[in-house]
CSV table of C-alpha atoms and ligand atoms in Angstrom, one decimal:
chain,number,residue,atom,x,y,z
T,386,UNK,CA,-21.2,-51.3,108.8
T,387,UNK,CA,-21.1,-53.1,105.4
T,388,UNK,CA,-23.6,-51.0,102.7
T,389,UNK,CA,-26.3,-53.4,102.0
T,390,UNK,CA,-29.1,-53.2,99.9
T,391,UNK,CA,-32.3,-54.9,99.3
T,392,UNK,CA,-34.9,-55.4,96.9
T,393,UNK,CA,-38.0,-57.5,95.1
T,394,UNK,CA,-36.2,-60.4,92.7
T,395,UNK,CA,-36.9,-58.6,89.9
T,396,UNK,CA,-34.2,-56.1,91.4
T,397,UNK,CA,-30.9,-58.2,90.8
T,398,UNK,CA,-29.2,-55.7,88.7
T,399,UNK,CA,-30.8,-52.6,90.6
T,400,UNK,CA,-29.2,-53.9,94.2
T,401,UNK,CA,-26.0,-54.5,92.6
T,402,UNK,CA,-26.0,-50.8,90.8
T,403,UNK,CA,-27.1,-49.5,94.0
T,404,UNK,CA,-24.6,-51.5,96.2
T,405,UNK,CA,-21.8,-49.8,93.9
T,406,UNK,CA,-22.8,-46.6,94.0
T,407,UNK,CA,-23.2,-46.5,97.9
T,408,UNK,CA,-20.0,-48.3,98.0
T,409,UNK,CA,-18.5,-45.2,96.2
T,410,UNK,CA,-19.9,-43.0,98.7
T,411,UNK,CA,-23.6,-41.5,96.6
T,412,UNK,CA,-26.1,-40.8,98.7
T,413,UNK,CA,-28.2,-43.7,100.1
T,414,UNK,CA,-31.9,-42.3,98.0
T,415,UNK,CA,-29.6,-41.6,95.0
T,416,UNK,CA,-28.3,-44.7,94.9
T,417,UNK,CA,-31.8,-46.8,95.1
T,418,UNK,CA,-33.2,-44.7,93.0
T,419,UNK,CA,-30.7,-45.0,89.9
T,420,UNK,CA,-31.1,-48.7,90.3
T,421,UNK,CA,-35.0,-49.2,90.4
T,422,UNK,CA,-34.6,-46.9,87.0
T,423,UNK,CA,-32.9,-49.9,85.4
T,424,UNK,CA,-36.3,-51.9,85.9
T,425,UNK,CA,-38.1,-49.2,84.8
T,426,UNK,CA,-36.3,-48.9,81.3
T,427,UNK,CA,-37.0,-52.5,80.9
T,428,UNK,CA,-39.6,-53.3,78.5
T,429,UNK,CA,-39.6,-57.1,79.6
T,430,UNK,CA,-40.8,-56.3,82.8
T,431,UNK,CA,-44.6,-56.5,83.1
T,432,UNK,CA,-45.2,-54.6,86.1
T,433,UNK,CA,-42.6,-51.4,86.5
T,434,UNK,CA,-42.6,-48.4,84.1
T,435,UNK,CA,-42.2,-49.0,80.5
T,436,UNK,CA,-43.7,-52.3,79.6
T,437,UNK,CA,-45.8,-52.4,82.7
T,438,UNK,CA,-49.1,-53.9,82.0
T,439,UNK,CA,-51.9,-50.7,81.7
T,440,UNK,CA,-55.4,-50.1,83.3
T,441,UNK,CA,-58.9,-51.5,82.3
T,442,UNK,CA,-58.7,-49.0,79.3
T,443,UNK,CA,-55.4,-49.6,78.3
T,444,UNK,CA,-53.4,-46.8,79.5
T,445,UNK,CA,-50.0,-47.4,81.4
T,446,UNK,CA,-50.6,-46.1,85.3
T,447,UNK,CA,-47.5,-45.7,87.0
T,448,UNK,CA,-47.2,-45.1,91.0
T,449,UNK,CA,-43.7,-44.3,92.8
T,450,UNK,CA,-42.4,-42.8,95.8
T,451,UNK,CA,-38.9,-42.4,97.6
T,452,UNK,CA,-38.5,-41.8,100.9
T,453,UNK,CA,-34.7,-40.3,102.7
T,454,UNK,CA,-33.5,-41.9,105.7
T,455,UNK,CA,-31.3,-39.1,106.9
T,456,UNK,CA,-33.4,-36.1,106.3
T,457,UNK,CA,-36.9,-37.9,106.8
T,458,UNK,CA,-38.6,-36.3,103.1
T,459,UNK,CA,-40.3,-38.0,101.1
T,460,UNK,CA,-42.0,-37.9,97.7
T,461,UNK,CA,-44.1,-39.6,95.6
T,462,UNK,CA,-46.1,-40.0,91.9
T,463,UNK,CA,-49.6,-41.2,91.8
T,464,UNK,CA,-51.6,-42.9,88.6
T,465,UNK,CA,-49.2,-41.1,86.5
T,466,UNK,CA,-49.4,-41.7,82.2
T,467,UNK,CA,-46.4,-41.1,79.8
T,468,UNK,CA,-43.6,-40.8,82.3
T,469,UNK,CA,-41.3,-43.8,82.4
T,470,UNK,CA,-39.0,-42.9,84.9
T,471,UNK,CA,-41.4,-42.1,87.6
T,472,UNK,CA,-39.1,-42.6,91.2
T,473,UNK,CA,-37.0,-39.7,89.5
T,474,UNK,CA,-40.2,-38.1,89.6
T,475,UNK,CA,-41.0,-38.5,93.1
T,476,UNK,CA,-37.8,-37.6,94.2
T,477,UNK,CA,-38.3,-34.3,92.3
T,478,UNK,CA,-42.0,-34.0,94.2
T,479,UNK,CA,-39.1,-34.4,97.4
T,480,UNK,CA,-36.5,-31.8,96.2
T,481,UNK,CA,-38.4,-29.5,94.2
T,482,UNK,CA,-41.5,-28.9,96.5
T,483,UNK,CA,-43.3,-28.4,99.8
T,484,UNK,CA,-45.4,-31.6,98.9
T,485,UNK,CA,-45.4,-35.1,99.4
T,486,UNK,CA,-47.4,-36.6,96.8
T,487,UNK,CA,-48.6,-35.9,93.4
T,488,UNK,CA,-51.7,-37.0,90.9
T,489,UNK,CA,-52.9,-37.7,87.7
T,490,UNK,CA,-52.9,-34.8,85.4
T,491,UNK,CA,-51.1,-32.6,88.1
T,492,UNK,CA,-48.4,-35.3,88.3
T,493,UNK,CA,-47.8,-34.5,84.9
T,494,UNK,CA,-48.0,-31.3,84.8
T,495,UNK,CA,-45.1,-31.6,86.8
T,496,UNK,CA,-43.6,-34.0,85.0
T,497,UNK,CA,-43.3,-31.6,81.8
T,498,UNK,CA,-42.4,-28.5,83.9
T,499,UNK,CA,-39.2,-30.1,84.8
T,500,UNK,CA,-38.8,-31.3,81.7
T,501,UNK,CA,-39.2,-35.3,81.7
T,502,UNK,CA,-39.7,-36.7,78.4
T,503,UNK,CA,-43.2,-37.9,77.3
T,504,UNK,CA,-43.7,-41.5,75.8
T,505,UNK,CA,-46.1,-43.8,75.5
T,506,UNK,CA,-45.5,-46.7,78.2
T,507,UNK,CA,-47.5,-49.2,76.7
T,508,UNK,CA,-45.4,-51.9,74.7
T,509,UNK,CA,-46.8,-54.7,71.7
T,510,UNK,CA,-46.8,-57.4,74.4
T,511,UNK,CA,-48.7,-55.5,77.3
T,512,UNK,CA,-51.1,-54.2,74.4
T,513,UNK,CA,-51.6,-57.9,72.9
T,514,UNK,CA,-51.9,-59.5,77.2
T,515,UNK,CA,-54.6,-56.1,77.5
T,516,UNK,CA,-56.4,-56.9,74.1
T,517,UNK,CA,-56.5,-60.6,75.6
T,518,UNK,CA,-57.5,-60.2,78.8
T,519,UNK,CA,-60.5,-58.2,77.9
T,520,UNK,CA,-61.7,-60.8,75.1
T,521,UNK,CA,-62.0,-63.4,77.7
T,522,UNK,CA,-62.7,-61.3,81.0
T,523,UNK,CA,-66.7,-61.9,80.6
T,524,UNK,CA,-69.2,-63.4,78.7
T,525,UNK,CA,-71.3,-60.8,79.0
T,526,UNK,CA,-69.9,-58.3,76.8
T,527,UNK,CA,-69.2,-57.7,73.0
T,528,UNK,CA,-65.5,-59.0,72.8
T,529,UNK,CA,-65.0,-62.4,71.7
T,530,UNK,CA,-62.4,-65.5,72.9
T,531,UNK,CA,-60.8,-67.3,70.8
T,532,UNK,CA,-61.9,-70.1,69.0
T,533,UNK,CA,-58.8,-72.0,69.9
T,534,UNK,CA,-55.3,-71.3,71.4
T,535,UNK,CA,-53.2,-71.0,67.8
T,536,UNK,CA,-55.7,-67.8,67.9
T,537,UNK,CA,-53.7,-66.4,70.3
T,538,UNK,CA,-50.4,-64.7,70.2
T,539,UNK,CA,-47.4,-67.2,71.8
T,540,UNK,CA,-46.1,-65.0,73.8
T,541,UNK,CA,-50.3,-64.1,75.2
T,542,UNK,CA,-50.4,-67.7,75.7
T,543,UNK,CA,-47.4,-68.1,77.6
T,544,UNK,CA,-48.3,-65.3,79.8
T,545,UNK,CA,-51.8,-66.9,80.2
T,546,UNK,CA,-50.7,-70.4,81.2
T,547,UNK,CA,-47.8,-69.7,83.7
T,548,UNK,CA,-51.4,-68.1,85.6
T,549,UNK,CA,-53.0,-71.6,85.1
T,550,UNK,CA,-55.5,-69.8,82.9
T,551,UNK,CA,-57.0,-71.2,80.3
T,552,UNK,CA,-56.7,-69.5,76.4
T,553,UNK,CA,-60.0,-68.7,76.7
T,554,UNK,CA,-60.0,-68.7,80.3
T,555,UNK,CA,-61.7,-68.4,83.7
T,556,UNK,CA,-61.8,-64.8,84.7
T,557,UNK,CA,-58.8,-63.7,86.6
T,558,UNK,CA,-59.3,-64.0,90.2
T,559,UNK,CA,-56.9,-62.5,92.5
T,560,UNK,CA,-54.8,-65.5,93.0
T,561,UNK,CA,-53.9,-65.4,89.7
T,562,UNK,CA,-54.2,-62.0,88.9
T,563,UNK,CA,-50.7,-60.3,87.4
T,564,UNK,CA,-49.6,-58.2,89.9
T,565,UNK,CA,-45.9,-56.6,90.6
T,566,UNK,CA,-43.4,-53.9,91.4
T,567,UNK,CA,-39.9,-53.1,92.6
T,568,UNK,CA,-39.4,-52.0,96.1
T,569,UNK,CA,-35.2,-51.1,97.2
T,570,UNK,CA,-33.8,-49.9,100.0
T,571,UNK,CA,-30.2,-49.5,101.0
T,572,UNK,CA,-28.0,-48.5,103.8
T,573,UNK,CA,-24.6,-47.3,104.0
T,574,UNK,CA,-21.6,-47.4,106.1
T,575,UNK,CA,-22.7,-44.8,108.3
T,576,UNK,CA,-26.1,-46.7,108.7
T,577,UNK,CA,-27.8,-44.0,106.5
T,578,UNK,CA,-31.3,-45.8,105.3
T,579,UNK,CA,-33.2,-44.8,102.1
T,580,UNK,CA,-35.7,-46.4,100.2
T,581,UNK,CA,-38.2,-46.4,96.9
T,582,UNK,CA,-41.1,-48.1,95.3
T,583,UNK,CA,-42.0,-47.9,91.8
T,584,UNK,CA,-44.8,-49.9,89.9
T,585,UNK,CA,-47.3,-50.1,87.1
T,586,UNK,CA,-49.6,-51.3,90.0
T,587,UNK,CA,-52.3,-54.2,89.8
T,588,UNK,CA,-53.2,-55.1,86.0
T,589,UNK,CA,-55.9,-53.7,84.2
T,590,UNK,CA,-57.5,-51.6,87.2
T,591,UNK,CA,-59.7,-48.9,87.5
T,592,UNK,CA,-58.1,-45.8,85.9
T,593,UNK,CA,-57.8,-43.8,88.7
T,594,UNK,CA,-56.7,-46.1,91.4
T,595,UNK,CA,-54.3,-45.9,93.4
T,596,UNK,CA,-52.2,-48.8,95.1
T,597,UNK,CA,-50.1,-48.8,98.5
T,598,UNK,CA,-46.4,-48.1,96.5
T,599,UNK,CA,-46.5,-44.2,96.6
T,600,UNK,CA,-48.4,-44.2,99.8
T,601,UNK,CA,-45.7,-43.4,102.7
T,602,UNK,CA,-46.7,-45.6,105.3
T,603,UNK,CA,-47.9,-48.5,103.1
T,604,UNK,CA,-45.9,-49.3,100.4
T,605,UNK,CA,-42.5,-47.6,102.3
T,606,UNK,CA,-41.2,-45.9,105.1
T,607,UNK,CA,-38.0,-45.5,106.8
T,608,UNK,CA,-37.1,-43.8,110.1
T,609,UNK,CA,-33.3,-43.5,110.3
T,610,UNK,CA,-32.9,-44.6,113.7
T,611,UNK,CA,-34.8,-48.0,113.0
T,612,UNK,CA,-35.1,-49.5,109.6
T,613,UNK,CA,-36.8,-49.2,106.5
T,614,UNK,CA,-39.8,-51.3,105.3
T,615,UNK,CA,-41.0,-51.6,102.1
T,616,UNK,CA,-44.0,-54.0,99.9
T,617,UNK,CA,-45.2,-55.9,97.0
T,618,UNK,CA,-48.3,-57.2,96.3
T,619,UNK,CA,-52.3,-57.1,96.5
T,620,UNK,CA,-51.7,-53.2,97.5
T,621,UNK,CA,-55.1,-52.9,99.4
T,622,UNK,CA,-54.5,-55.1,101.8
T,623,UNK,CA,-51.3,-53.2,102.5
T,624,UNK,CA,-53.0,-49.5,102.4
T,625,UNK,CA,-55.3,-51.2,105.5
T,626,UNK,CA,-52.6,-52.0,107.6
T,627,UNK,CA,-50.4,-49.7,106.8
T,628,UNK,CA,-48.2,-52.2,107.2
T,629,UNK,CA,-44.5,-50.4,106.0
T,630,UNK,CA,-44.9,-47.8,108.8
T,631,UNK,CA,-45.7,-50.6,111.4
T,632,UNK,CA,-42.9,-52.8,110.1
T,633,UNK,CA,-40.8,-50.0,111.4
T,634,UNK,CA,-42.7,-49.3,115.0
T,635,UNK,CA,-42.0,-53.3,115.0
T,636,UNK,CA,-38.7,-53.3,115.1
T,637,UNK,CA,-38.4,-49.9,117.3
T,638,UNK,CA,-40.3,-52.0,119.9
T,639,UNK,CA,-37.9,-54.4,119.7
T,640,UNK,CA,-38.8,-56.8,117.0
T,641,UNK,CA,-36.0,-58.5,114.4
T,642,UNK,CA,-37.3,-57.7,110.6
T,643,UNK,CA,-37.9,-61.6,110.7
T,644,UNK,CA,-40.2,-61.4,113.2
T,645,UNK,CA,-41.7,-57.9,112.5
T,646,UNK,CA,-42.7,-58.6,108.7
T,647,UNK,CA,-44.6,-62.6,110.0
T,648,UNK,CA,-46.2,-60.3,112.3
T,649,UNK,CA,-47.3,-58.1,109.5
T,650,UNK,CA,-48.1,-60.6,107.1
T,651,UNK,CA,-50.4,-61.9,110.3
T,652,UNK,CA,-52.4,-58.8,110.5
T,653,UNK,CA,-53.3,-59.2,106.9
T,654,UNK,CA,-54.4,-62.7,107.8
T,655,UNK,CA,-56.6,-61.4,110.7
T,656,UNK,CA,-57.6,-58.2,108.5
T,657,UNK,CA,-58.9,-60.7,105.3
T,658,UNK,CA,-62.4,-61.6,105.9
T,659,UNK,CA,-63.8,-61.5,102.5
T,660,UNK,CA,-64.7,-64.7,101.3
T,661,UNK,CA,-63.6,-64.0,97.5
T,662,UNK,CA,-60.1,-63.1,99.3
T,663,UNK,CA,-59.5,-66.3,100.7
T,664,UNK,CA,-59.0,-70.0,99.9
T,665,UNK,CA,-60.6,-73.2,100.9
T,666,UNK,CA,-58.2,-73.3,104.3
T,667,UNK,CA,-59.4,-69.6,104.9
T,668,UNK,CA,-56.0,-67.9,104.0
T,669,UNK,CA,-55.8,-65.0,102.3
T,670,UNK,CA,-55.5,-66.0,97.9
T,671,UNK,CA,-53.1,-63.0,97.1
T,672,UNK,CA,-50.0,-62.5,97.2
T,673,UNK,CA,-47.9,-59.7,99.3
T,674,UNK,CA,-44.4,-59.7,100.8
T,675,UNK,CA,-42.4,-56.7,102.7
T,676,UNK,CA,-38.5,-56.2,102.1
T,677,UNK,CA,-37.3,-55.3,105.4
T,678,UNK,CA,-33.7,-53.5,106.4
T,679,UNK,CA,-33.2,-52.1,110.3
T,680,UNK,CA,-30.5,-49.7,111.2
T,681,UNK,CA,-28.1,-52.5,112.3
T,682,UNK,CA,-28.1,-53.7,109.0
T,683,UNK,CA,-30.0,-57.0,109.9
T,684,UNK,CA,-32.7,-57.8,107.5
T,685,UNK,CA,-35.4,-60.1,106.1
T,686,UNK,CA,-38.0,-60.6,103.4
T,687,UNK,CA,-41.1,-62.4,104.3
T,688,UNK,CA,-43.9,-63.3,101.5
T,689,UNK,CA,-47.6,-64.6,102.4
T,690,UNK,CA,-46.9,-67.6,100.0
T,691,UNK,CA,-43.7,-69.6,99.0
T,692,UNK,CA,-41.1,-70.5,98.1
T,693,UNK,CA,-40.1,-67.2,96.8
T,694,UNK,CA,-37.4,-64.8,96.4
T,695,UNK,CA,-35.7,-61.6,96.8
T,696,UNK,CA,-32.3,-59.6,95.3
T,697,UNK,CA,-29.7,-58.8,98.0
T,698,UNK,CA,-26.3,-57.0,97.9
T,699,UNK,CA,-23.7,-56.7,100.1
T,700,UNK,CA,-19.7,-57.6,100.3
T,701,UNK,CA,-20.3,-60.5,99.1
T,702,UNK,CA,-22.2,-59.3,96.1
T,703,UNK,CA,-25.6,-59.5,94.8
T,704,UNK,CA,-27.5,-62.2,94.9
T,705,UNK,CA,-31.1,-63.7,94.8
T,706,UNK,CA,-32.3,-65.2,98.0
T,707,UNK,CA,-35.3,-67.1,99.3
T,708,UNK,CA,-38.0,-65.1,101.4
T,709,UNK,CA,-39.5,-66.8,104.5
T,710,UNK,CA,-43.1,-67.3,104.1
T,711,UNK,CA,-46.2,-67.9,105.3
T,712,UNK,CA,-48.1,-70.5,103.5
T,713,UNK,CA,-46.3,-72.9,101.1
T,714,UNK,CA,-48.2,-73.0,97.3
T,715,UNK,CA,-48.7,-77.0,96.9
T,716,UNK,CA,-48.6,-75.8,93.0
T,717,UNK,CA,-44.5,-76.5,93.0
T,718,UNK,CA,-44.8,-75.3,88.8
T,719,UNK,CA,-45.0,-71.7,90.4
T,720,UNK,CA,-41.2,-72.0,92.1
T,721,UNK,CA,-39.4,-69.1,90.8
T,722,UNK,CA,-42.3,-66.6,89.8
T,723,UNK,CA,-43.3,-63.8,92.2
T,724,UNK,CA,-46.3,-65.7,94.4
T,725,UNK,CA,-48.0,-62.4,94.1
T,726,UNK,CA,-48.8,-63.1,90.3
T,727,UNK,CA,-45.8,-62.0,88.6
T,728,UNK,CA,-43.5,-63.2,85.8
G,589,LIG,N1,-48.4,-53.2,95.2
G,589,LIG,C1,-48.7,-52.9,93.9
G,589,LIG,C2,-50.1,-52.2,93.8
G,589,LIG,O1,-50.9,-52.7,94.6
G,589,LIG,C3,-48.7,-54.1,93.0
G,589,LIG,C4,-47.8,-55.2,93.2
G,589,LIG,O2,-46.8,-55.0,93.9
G,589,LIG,O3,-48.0,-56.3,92.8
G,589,LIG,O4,-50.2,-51.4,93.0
């Protein structure tokens, strides 16, 4: 069986570290989770670790958790400050205790009891996108939008139009609303499956909340006589379907990881009944995708809307590749962002 890995396409360099290390015989989690680290370091990336874009109040929330194919543990981080590397993390919660998930202050607690360094997550640009966002998220409050775009920042305004939002904008809606994460999984010659997500979760939330990405069931799972399954995207439609653990019944019931994640990307149609969820055609206005891999090594990565794409390693090195899809955006400009909001 050729190792293969797969991931989000903000994963390029994390499926080709992981492909090599697997490759040189590391354990499958291992493996994932040194190469999801490399987007976590990355200050350019809006929505993973440092850099991630922070909560309604400005803090960095991170969510991660890692799940092993061979020995079915799992472990995971959730709405976690100051801790960068944060799938590490959960795979310490996995290693280091009888639990499976960790919170807020507790998480890190933990955190400095095993000795992870403290830092403050929140970059210039997220700060200046934050400080933005809140002058022009309502009318009905003290802050103030600017009088005129050379007001605001050029790298604020950039951010702002690829959304289609105005300087002074419309209030994000969900369609537009910056979203993101990385999700990998990898298998290796002896079709050994492992798997991580690791996000700053949905921009300027709650403090507090939680998304689908450390949620085993929801934002991964792997059973290593099936596959692994694994999301981005609008996490609370994903936490109602727990869609990563069906992914996998799917396919043990027979389904290819084509079919199984249209199939789960249908149950969020069926599921969305909200109007402010859906658009004038009465499909869902968010974005969400799964990053399927089954034990035979056959994959797929499906996305509500398209075109979009995905990283993928194997033999033949890593690559980027387009997803299947649901619905196509008529908004062509989009091509090459993440449909769920992102970059
Ligand atoms: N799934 C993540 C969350 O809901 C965000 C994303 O992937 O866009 O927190």
């Amino acid at each position: 069986m050729p190792v293969k890995v797969i991931a989000s396409d903000n994963g390029l360099e994390a499926v080709r570290l992981a492909h090599d290390l697997i490759q040189q015989g590391e354990d499958t989690l291992e493996a994932v989770v040194r190469g999801v680290t490399l987007v976590e370091d990355d200050p350019n990336d809006l929505t993973v670790g440092y850099g991630g874009l922070p909560n309604e109040a400005g803090d960095v929330e991170v969510d991660a958790a890692v799940m092993h194919g061979p020995t079915h543990r799992a472990g995971g981080v959730a709405a976690l400050k100051n801790i960068k590397h944060a799938a590490r993390l959960a795979m310490k919660v996995m290693e280091t205790t009888d639990h499976s998930l960790l919170a807020g202050d507790g998480a890190l607690e933990f955190a400095r009891t095993l000795g992870f360094p403290e830092e403050n997550l929140l970059t210039e640009k997220a700060r200046k996108i934050w400080l933005h966002w809140k002058r022009i998220r309502s009318r009905n409050d003290s802050w103030q939008a600017p009088k005129s775009e050379e007001d605001v920042d050029p790298e604020v305004l950039e951010f702002f139009r690829k959304r289609k939002l105005n300087y002074a904008g419309e209030p994000i809606s969900e369609q537009n609303r910056p979203t993101g994460t990385i999700h990998c999984a990898g298998i290796n010659s002896a079709s050994d499956l492992s798997c991580v997500t690791t996000t700053s979760g949905l921009a300027f939330k709650v403090p507090g909340r939680v998304g689908d990405s450390p949620l085993i069931g929801a934002g991964l799972y792997v059973d290593n006589e099936i596959g692994s399954c694994g999301s981005t995207g609008r996490g609370e439609a994903n936490i109602r379907d727990v869609c990563s653990f069906a992914g996998v019944e799917l396919m043990r019931h027979g389904m290819s990881p084509l079919e199984a994640g249209r199939e789960l990307l249908q149950r969020i149609c069926r599921h969305t009944t909200e109007p402010r969820l859906l658009d004038g055609e009465g499909r869902p206005n968010f974005g969400v995708r799964f990053y399927l891999l089954a034990k035979s090594g056959e994959h797929a990565a499906v996305s509500m809307w398209g075109p979009t794409k995905y990283a993928f390693a194997d033999e033949n090195g890593a690559r980027i590749e387009q997803c299947d899809y649901l619905f196509e955006r008529q908004d062509k400009k989009r091509t090459g962002e993440h449909t769920d909001g992102t970059r």
